[in-house]
XYZ file of C-alpha atoms in Angstrom:
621
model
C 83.118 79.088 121.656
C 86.983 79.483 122.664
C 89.461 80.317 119.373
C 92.513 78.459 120.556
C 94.415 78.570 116.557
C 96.930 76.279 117.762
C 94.806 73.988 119.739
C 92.889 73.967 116.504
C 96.077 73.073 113.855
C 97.326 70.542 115.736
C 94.104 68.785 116.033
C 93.600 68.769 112.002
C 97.113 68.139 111.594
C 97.111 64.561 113.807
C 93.879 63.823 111.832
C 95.831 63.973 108.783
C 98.615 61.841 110.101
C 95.993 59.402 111.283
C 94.644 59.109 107.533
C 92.378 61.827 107.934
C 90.397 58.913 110.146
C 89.588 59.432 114.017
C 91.855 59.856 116.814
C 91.397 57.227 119.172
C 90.168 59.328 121.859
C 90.954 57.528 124.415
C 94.691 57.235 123.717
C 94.742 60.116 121.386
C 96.789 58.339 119.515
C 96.635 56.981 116.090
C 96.332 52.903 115.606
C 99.932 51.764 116.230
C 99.938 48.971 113.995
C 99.910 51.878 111.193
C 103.305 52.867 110.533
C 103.696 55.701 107.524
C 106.082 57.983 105.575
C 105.218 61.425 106.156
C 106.504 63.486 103.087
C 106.083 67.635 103.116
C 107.963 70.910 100.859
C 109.320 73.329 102.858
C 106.517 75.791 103.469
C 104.699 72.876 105.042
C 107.910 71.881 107.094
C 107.271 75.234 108.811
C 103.532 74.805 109.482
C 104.527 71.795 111.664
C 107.859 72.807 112.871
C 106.326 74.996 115.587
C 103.093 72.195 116.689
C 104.822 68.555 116.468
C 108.210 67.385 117.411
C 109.577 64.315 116.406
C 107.796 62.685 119.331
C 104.952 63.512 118.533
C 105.348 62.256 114.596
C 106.482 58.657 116.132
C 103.538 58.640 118.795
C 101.517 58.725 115.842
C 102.844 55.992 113.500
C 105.374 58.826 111.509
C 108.443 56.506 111.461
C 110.363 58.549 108.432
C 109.833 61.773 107.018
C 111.537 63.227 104.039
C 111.276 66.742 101.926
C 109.465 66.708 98.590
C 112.149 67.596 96.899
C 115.034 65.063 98.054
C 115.899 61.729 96.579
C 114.174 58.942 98.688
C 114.436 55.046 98.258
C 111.030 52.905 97.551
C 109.086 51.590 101.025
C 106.408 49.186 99.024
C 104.802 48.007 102.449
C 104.127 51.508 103.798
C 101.588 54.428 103.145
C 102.647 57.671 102.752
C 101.351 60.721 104.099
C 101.972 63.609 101.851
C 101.712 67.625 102.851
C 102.392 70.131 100.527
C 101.053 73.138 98.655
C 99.411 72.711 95.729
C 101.925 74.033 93.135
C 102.900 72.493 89.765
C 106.392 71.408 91.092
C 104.892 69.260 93.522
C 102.441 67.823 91.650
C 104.694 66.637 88.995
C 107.210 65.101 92.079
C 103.465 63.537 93.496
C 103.274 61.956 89.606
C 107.077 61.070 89.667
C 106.551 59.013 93.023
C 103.596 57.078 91.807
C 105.130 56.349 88.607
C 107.574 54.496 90.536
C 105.286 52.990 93.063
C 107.622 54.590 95.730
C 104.915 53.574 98.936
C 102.072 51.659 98.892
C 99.347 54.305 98.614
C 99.454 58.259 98.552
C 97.388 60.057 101.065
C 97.933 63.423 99.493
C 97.055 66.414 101.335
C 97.361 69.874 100.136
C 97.648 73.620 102.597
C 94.846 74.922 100.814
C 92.260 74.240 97.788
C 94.085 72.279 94.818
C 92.946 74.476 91.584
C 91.087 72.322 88.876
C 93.946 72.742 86.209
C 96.644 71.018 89.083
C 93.661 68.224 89.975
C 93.289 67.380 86.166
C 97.298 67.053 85.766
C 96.648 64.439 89.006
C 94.516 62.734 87.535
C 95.603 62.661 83.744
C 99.275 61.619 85.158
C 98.731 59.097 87.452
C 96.251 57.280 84.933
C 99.238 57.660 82.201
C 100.754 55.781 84.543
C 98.656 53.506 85.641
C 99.199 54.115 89.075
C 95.916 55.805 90.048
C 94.670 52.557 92.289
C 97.769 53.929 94.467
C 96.262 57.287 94.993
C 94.430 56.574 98.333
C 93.091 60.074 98.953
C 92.976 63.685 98.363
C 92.431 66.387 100.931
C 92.260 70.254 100.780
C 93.176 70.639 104.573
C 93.271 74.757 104.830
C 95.948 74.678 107.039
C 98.273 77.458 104.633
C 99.345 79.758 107.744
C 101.799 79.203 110.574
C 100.801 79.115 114.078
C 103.600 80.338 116.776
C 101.453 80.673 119.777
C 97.934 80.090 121.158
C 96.857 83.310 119.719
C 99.235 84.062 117.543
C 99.660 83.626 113.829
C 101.860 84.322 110.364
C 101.177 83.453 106.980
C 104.918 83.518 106.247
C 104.245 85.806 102.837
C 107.556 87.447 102.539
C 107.870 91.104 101.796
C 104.246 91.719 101.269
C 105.030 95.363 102.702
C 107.140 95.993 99.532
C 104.988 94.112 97.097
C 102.099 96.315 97.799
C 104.218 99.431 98.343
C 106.312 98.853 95.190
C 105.627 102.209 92.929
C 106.346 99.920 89.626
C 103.559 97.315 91.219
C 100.737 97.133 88.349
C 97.041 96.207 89.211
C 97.622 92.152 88.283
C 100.513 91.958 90.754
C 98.721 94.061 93.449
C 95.447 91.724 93.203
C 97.708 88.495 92.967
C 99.070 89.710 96.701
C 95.794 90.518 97.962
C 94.389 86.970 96.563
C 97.066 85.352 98.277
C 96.143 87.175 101.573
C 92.453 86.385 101.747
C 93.501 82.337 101.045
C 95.084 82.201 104.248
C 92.470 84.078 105.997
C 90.375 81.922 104.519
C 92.328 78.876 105.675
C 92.258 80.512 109.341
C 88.357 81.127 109.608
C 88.208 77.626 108.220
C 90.384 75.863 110.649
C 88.047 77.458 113.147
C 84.456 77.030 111.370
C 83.512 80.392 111.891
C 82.874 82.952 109.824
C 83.260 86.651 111.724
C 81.854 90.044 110.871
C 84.552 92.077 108.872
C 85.846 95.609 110.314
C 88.552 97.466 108.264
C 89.802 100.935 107.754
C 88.443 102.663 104.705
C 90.914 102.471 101.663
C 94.476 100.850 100.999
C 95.080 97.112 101.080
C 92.881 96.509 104.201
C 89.682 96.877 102.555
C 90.605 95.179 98.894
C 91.222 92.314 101.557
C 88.270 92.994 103.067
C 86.154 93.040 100.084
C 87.759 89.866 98.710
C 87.492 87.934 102.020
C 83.876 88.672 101.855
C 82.737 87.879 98.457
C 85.093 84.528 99.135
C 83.563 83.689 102.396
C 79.953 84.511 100.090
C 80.616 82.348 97.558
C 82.216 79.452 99.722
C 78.436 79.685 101.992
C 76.979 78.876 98.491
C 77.668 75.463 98.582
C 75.816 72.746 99.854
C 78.237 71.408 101.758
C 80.456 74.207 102.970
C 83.145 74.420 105.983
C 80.964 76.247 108.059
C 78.242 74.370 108.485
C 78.974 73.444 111.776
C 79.504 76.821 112.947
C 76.081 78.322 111.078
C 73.874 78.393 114.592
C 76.625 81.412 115.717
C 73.672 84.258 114.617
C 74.859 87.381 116.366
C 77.764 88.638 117.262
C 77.943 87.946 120.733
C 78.790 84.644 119.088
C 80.803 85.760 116.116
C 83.994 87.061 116.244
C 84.670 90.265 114.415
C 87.624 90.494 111.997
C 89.612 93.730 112.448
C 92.238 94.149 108.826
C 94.470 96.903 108.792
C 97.612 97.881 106.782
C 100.585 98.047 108.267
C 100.801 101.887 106.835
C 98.066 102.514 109.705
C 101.134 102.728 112.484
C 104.468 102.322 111.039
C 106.296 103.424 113.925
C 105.879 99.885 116.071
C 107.099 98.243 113.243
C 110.290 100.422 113.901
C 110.540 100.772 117.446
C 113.033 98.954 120.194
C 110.913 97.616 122.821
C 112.313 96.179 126.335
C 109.113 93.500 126.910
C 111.088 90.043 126.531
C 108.982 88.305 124.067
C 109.460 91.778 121.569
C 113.503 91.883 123.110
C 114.072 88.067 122.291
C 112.653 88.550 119.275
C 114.124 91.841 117.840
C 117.806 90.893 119.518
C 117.939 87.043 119.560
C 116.448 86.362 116.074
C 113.379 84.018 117.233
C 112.315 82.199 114.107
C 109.498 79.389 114.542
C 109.601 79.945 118.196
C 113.448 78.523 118.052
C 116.574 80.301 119.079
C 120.247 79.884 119.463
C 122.367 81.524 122.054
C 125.679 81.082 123.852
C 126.247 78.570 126.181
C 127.996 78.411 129.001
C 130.864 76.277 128.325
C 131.493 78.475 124.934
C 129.128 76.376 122.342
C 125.786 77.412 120.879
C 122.625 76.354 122.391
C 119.439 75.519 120.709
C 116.258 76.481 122.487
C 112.581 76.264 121.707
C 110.311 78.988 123.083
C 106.578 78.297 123.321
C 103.207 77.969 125.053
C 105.043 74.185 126.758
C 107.369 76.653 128.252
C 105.690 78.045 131.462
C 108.809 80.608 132.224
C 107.769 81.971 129.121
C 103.816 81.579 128.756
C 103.939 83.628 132.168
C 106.659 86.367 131.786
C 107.006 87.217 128.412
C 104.901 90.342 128.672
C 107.274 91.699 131.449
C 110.053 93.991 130.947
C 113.126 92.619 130.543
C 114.410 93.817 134.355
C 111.740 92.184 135.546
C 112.404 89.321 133.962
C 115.963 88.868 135.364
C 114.056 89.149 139.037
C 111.979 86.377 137.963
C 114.938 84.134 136.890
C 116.769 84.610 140.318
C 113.183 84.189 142.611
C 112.829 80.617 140.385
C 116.129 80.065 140.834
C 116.463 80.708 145.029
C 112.966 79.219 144.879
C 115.025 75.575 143.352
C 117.386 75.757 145.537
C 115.322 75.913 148.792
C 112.995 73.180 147.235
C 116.342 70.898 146.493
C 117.337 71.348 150.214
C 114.388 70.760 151.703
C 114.270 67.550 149.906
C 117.556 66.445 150.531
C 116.690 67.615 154.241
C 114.438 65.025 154.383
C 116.001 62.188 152.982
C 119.165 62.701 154.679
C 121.223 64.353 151.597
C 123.450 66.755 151.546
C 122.446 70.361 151.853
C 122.689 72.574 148.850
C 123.518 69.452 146.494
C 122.416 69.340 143.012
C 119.076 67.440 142.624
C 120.355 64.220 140.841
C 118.590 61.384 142.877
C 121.917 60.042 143.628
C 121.933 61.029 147.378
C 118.179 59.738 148.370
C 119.139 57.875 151.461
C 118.203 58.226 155.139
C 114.580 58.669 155.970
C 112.662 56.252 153.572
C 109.581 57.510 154.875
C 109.908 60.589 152.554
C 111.677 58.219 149.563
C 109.515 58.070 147.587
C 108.111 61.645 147.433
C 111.252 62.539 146.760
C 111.381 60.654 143.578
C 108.522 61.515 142.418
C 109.565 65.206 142.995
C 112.603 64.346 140.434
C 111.435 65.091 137.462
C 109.564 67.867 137.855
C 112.390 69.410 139.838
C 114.734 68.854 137.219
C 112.546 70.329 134.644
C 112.168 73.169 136.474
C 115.995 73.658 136.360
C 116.420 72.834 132.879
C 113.524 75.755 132.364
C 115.741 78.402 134.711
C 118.764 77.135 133.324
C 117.355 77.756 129.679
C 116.090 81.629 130.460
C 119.371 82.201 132.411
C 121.587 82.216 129.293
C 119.105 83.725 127.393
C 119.133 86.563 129.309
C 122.803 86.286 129.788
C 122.663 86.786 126.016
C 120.271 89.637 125.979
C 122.190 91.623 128.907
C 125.305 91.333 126.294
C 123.457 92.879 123.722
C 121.997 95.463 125.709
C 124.851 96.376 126.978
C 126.875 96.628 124.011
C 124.332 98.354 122.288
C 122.900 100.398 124.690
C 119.052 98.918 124.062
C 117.676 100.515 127.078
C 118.836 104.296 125.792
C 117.142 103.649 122.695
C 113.887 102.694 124.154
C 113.949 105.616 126.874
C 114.980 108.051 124.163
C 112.564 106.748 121.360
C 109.377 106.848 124.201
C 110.663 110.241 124.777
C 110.705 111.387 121.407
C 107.049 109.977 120.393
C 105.645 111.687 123.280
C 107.629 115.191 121.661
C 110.191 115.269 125.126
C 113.032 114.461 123.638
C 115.890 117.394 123.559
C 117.332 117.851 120.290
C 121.110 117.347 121.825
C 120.032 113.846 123.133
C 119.048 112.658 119.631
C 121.960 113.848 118.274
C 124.213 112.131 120.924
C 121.836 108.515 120.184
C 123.107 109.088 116.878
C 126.692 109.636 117.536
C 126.377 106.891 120.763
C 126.613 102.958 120.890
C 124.662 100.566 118.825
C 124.957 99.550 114.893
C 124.567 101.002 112.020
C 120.513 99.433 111.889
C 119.548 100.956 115.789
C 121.007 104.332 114.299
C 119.236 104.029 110.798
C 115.558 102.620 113.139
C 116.092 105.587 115.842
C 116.219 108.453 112.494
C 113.322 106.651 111.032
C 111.248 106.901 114.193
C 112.316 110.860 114.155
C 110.916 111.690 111.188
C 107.904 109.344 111.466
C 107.023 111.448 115.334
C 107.823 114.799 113.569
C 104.368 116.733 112.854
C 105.977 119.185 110.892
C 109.632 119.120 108.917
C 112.489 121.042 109.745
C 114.376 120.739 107.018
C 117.909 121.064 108.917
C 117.103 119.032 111.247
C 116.487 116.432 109.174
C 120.011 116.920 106.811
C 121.716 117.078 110.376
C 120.004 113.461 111.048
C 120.759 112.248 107.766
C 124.850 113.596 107.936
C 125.137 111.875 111.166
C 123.628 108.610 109.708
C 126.064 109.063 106.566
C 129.264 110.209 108.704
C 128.426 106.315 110.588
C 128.206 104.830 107.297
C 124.365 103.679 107.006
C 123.011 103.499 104.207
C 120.478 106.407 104.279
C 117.947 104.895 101.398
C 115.101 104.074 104.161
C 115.251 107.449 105.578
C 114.812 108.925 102.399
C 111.930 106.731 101.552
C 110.205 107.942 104.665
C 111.048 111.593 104.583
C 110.086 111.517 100.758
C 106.642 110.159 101.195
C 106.242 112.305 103.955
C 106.941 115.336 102.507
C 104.571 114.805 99.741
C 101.804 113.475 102.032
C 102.623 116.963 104.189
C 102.373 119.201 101.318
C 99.192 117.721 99.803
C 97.753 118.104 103.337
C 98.876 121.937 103.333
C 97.217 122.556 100.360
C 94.055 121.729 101.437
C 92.419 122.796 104.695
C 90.280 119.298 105.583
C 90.441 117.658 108.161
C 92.653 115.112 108.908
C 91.033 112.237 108.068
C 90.145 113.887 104.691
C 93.685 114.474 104.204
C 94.599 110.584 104.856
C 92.113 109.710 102.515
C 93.326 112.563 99.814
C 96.615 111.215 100.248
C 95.761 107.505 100.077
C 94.203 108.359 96.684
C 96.899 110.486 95.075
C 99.470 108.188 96.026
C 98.490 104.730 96.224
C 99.992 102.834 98.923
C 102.052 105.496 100.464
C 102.643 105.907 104.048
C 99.742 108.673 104.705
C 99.252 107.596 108.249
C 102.141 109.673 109.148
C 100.170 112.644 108.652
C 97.847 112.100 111.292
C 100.767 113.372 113.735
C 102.347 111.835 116.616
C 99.550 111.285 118.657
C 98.476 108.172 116.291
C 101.377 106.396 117.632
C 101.170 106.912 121.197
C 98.816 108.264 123.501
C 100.007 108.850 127.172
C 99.476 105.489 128.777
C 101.929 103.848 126.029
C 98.917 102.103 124.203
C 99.387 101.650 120.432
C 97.205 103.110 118.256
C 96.212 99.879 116.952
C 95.182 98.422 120.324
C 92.973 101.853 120.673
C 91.036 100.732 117.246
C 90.743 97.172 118.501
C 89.773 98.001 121.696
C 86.808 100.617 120.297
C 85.909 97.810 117.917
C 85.356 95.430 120.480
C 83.577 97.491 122.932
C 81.349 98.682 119.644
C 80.321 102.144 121.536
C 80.392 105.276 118.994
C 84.402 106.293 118.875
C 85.266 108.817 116.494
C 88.257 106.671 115.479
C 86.584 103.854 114.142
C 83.216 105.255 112.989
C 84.356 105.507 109.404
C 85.645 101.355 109.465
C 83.582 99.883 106.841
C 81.485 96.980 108.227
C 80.829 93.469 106.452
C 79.096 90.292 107.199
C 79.271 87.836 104.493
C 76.055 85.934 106.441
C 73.941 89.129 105.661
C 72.298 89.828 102.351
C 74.855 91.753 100.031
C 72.549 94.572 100.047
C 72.524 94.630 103.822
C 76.396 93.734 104.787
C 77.147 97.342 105.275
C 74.036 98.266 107.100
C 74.510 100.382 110.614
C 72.879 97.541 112.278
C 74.061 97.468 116.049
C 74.694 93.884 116.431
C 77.088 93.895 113.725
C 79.133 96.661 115.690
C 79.748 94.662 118.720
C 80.101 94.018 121.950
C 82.442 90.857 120.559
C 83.939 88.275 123.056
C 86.332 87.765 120.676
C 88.541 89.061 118.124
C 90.869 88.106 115.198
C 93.323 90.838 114.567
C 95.370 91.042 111.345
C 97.713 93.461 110.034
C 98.889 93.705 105.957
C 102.074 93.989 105.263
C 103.589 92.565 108.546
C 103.316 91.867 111.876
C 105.726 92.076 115.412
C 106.049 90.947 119.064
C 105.094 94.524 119.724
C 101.847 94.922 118.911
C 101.358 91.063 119.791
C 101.954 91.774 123.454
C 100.329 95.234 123.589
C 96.643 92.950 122.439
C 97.585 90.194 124.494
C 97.946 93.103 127.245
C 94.694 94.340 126.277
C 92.487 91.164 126.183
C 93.704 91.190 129.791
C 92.619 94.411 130.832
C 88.885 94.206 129.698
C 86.185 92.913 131.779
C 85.484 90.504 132.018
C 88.725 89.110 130.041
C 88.229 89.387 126.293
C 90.463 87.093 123.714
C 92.317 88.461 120.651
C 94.102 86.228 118.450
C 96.729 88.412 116.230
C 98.495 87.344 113.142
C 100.077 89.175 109.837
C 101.608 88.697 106.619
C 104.798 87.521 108.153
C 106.277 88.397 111.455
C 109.037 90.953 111.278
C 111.752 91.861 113.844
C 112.590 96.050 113.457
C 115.542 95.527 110.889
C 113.551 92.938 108.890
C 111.106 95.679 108.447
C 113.406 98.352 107.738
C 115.184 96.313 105.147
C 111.767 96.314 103.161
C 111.775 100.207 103.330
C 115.698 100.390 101.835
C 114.430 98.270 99.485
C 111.455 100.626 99.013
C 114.134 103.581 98.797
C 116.549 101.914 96.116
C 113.710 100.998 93.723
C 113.000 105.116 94.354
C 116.670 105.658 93.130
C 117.619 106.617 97.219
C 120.721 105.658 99.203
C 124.176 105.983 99.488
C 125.458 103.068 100.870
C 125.371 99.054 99.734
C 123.984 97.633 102.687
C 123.500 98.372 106.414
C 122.386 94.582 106.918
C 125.845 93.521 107.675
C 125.992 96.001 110.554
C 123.379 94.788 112.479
């Protein structure tokens, strides 16, 4: 069993545009003499953005496609292929379309499970109507998460960090949040017909998902006819992946960090939003750019640090060039000439090789010429902003090496108002201990440069109570993070395990040391306390000490409350590469947060506190 997520989407989505009927496997392609409307609402716009292109929709019959919500003319010959989540609004456009006989027949397909009370409107409206007979089908496809890479995943569930963190949040709101979280778990383990054991820190939002994922996935087995049937030999858990939940409280600090890999750098700098990008060009317009697993340049390097990544772009690009010459060396062109199939004379022997060579040459160019101004783009904004200080300075401060005068000069240095306001943050999250002017001297600076300081007050409030509690008690300090998590709800306790829960030595985050220890399922002080459950076992048994439910796992589904980043994405990606033999981790998260998105949630966090001093520091960034 191989968990390939997108792989797995795309392969339920084409069903769906094929009339949820076969793919002609074969052609894999849908019968041509089909032709459909494919209608979607925005959410659902996104779940396809980053698997099919508009290729793709016409290869498989797709000739228009139209948002829910825009007018749209009648096409009385045609079927229509709708995808949308099931919400009243849509429903009632669904009923609207029908009334009018817009297309031929409706093959309606939801993200996730209709409710009842939505089907019954259906139903009620379209046979008010009288337009039922055009109601072809109705699918609950599961498909209610967004899939940017092979092994990578969002459920796009905006500002989940402050929904949960929110000191006015009551007990209704908070369990609304954490139903909405297990659904698109729920819709993930479907899409893959497996259902994994469950490993979560004790407390907080990870195990209230935990807890709700597993009495879901109970209840779902229930039925006769459930959607993981096919995946109900998969006995032990050699077979099974395991499930690792955490909060994003668990290590705030990578959530906050600059990082110089180029996946995290494009990301955090370039604004990478379902896997698109735009950037300079070189003739002073903006380029578009798509960056996924069809890219190789990018499959292959986007671990590396960025340096190393501007090597790679000039050994593909000298690597071109001496391919282009020796091709135009042997049909007689001229040396060092573009590659444009206009010079192929001479030697006819080679001729034809060398047109055959054309297109993947020029793809390959079109690839270096792509990463080439994106780095061009990148070097600007490192340079201007002095990135690589930040990252040397903020690795040195984590590790408790960082000289007090070289903060202070970060602070007063290049960069905006946001690197300034994430570099403070960072301080006081890596500080075991306050000093309390060290802190007002951090916070003047970030006031004398005009940030708004409501963030760092969040954090240094929190901490402080989380510090105090812990001083007044002498546990240990997992007893203390549990204290804490219990006197003050969702509150960032973590910090109070000290800096060495952020990073150890080798630069490994501390939630690639839980996953790893999960995986491996050997005794590890850091994850002996992670509740275990199996919603296959008996409910008096799920949380047994049973060794196969602790592992060795193949593979893993990592998933992190509250939001995600490129960060820890590469650091597991690093990871699954390390073991041996090669294990696979597929990560995803609330939503999938650059450092300022996430430090926008804490402002917010800090203004709803009554903290802050200035409007906004979001226009500085």
């Amino acid at each position: 069993m191989s968990l390939n997520l997108r792989q797995k989407q795309t392969e339920c989505i084409l069903w769906m545009l094929n009339l949820n009927q076969p793919i002609n496997a074969s052609s894999a392609t849908a019968n041509e003499e089909v032709y459909k409307i494919l209608i979607y609402d925005k959410f659902c716009q996104n779940i396809l953005s980053p698997l099919i292109h508009v290729k793709d929709l016409r290869k498989h019959g797709v000739t228009l496609y139209f948002l829910i919500d825009k007018d749209r003319n009648p096409v009385h010959d045609v079927p229509a292929v709708y995808f949308v989540q099931p919400t009243p609004n849509n429903i009632n456009r669904i009923l609207s379309d029908a009334s009018r006989s817009l297309y031929h027949s409706f093959h309606l397909n939801f993200s996730t499970s209709i409710p009842r009370p939505l089907l019954e409107n259906l139903a009620c409206g379209t046979l008010a109507s009288d337009s039922i007979q055009r109601i072809s089908k109705v699918h609950d496809q599961y498909l209610e998460f967004i899939t940017l890479e092979d092994n990578l995943f969002s459920l796009a569930d905006k500002s989940c960090f402050v929904q949960l963190n929110d000191p006015s949040a009551g007990d209704r709101e908070i369990e609304g949040i954490v139903e909405k979280v297990v659904n698109g778990l729920f819709c993930v383990l479907a899409t893959f017909a497996v259902v994994p054991i469950i490993r979560c820190p004790r407390g907080g939002p990870a195990e209230m998902v935990a807890a709700a994922l597993d009495q879901k996935l109970r209840d779902h087995l229930l039925s006769k006819n459930n959607l993981f049937s096919e995946a109900g030999n998969f006995v032990s858990s050699f077979q099974r992946p395991v499930l690792c939940i955490f909060d994003r409280n668990f290590e705030l600090a990578v959530a906050i960090q600059h990082d110089f890999r180029y996946r995290p750098l494009v990301h955090d700098v370039l604004g990478l939003r379902l896997n698109r990008l735009s950037v300079q060009g070189e003739k002073g317009g903006m380029r578009s750019y798509e960056l996924d697993s069809s890219d190789p340049f990018w499959a292959v390097n986007g671990l590396l640090e960025f340096p190393a990544v501007a090597e790679e772009i000039e050994t593909q690009l000298n690597k071109y060039k001496k391919d282009v010459d020796e091709v135009n060396k042997r049909t007689g062109g001229t040396h060092g000439a573009e590659f444009d199939g206009t010079d192929l004379i001479g030697n006819t022997k080679h001729l034809m090789n060398a047109v055959n060579s054309l297109p993947e040459l020029t793809e390959r160019k079109q690839v270096i010429d792509k990463h080439t101004n994106i780095a061009t783009a990148l070097l600007s904004e490192i340079k201007q902003r002095a990135l690589n200080n930040y990252v040397k300075t903020e690795n040195a401060m984590m590790r408790g090496t960082l000289e007090w005068k070289d903060l202070l000069s970060v602070l007063s240095g290049p960069g905006t108002k946001m690197d300034k306001l994430r570099f403070a943050i960072l301080y006081l999250i890596s500080s075991e201990t306050i000093n309390q002017s060290e802190v007002d001297t951090v916070e003047g600076a970030l006031r004398e440069a005009e940030v708004d300081t409501a963030a760092f007050q969040y954090v240094k409030k929190i901490k402080a109570l989380n510090v105090s509690f812990a001083s007044a008690n002498s546990a240990s300090r997992s007893n203390i993070v549990d204290w804490a998590e219990k006197l003050y709800g969702q509150s960032i306790s973590a910090v109070t395990a000290g800096v060495k829960n952020l990073l150890s030595g080798d630069k490994q985050l501390a939630l690639a040391r839980a996953v790893e220890a999960l995986i491996e399922g050997r005794p590890n002080p850091e994850i002996d306390s992670y509740l275990i459950f199996d919603p296959r076992a008996p409910k008096s048994s799920s949380e047994t000490s049973s060794s196969h439910l602790k592992g060795p796992f193949k593979e893993a589904i990592v998933f992190m409350i509250g939001g995600g980043n490129y960060v820890e994405y590469c650091s597991l990606q690093e990871l699954s590469q390390q073991q041996q033999p090669p294990k696979h981790i597929i990560y995803g998260a609330t939503e999938v947060l650059t450092g300022v998105d996430f430090v926008e949630q804490l402002t917010v966090l800090g203004q709803k506190m009554g903290l802050g001093n200035v409007a906004s520091t979001s226009s500085a960034q």
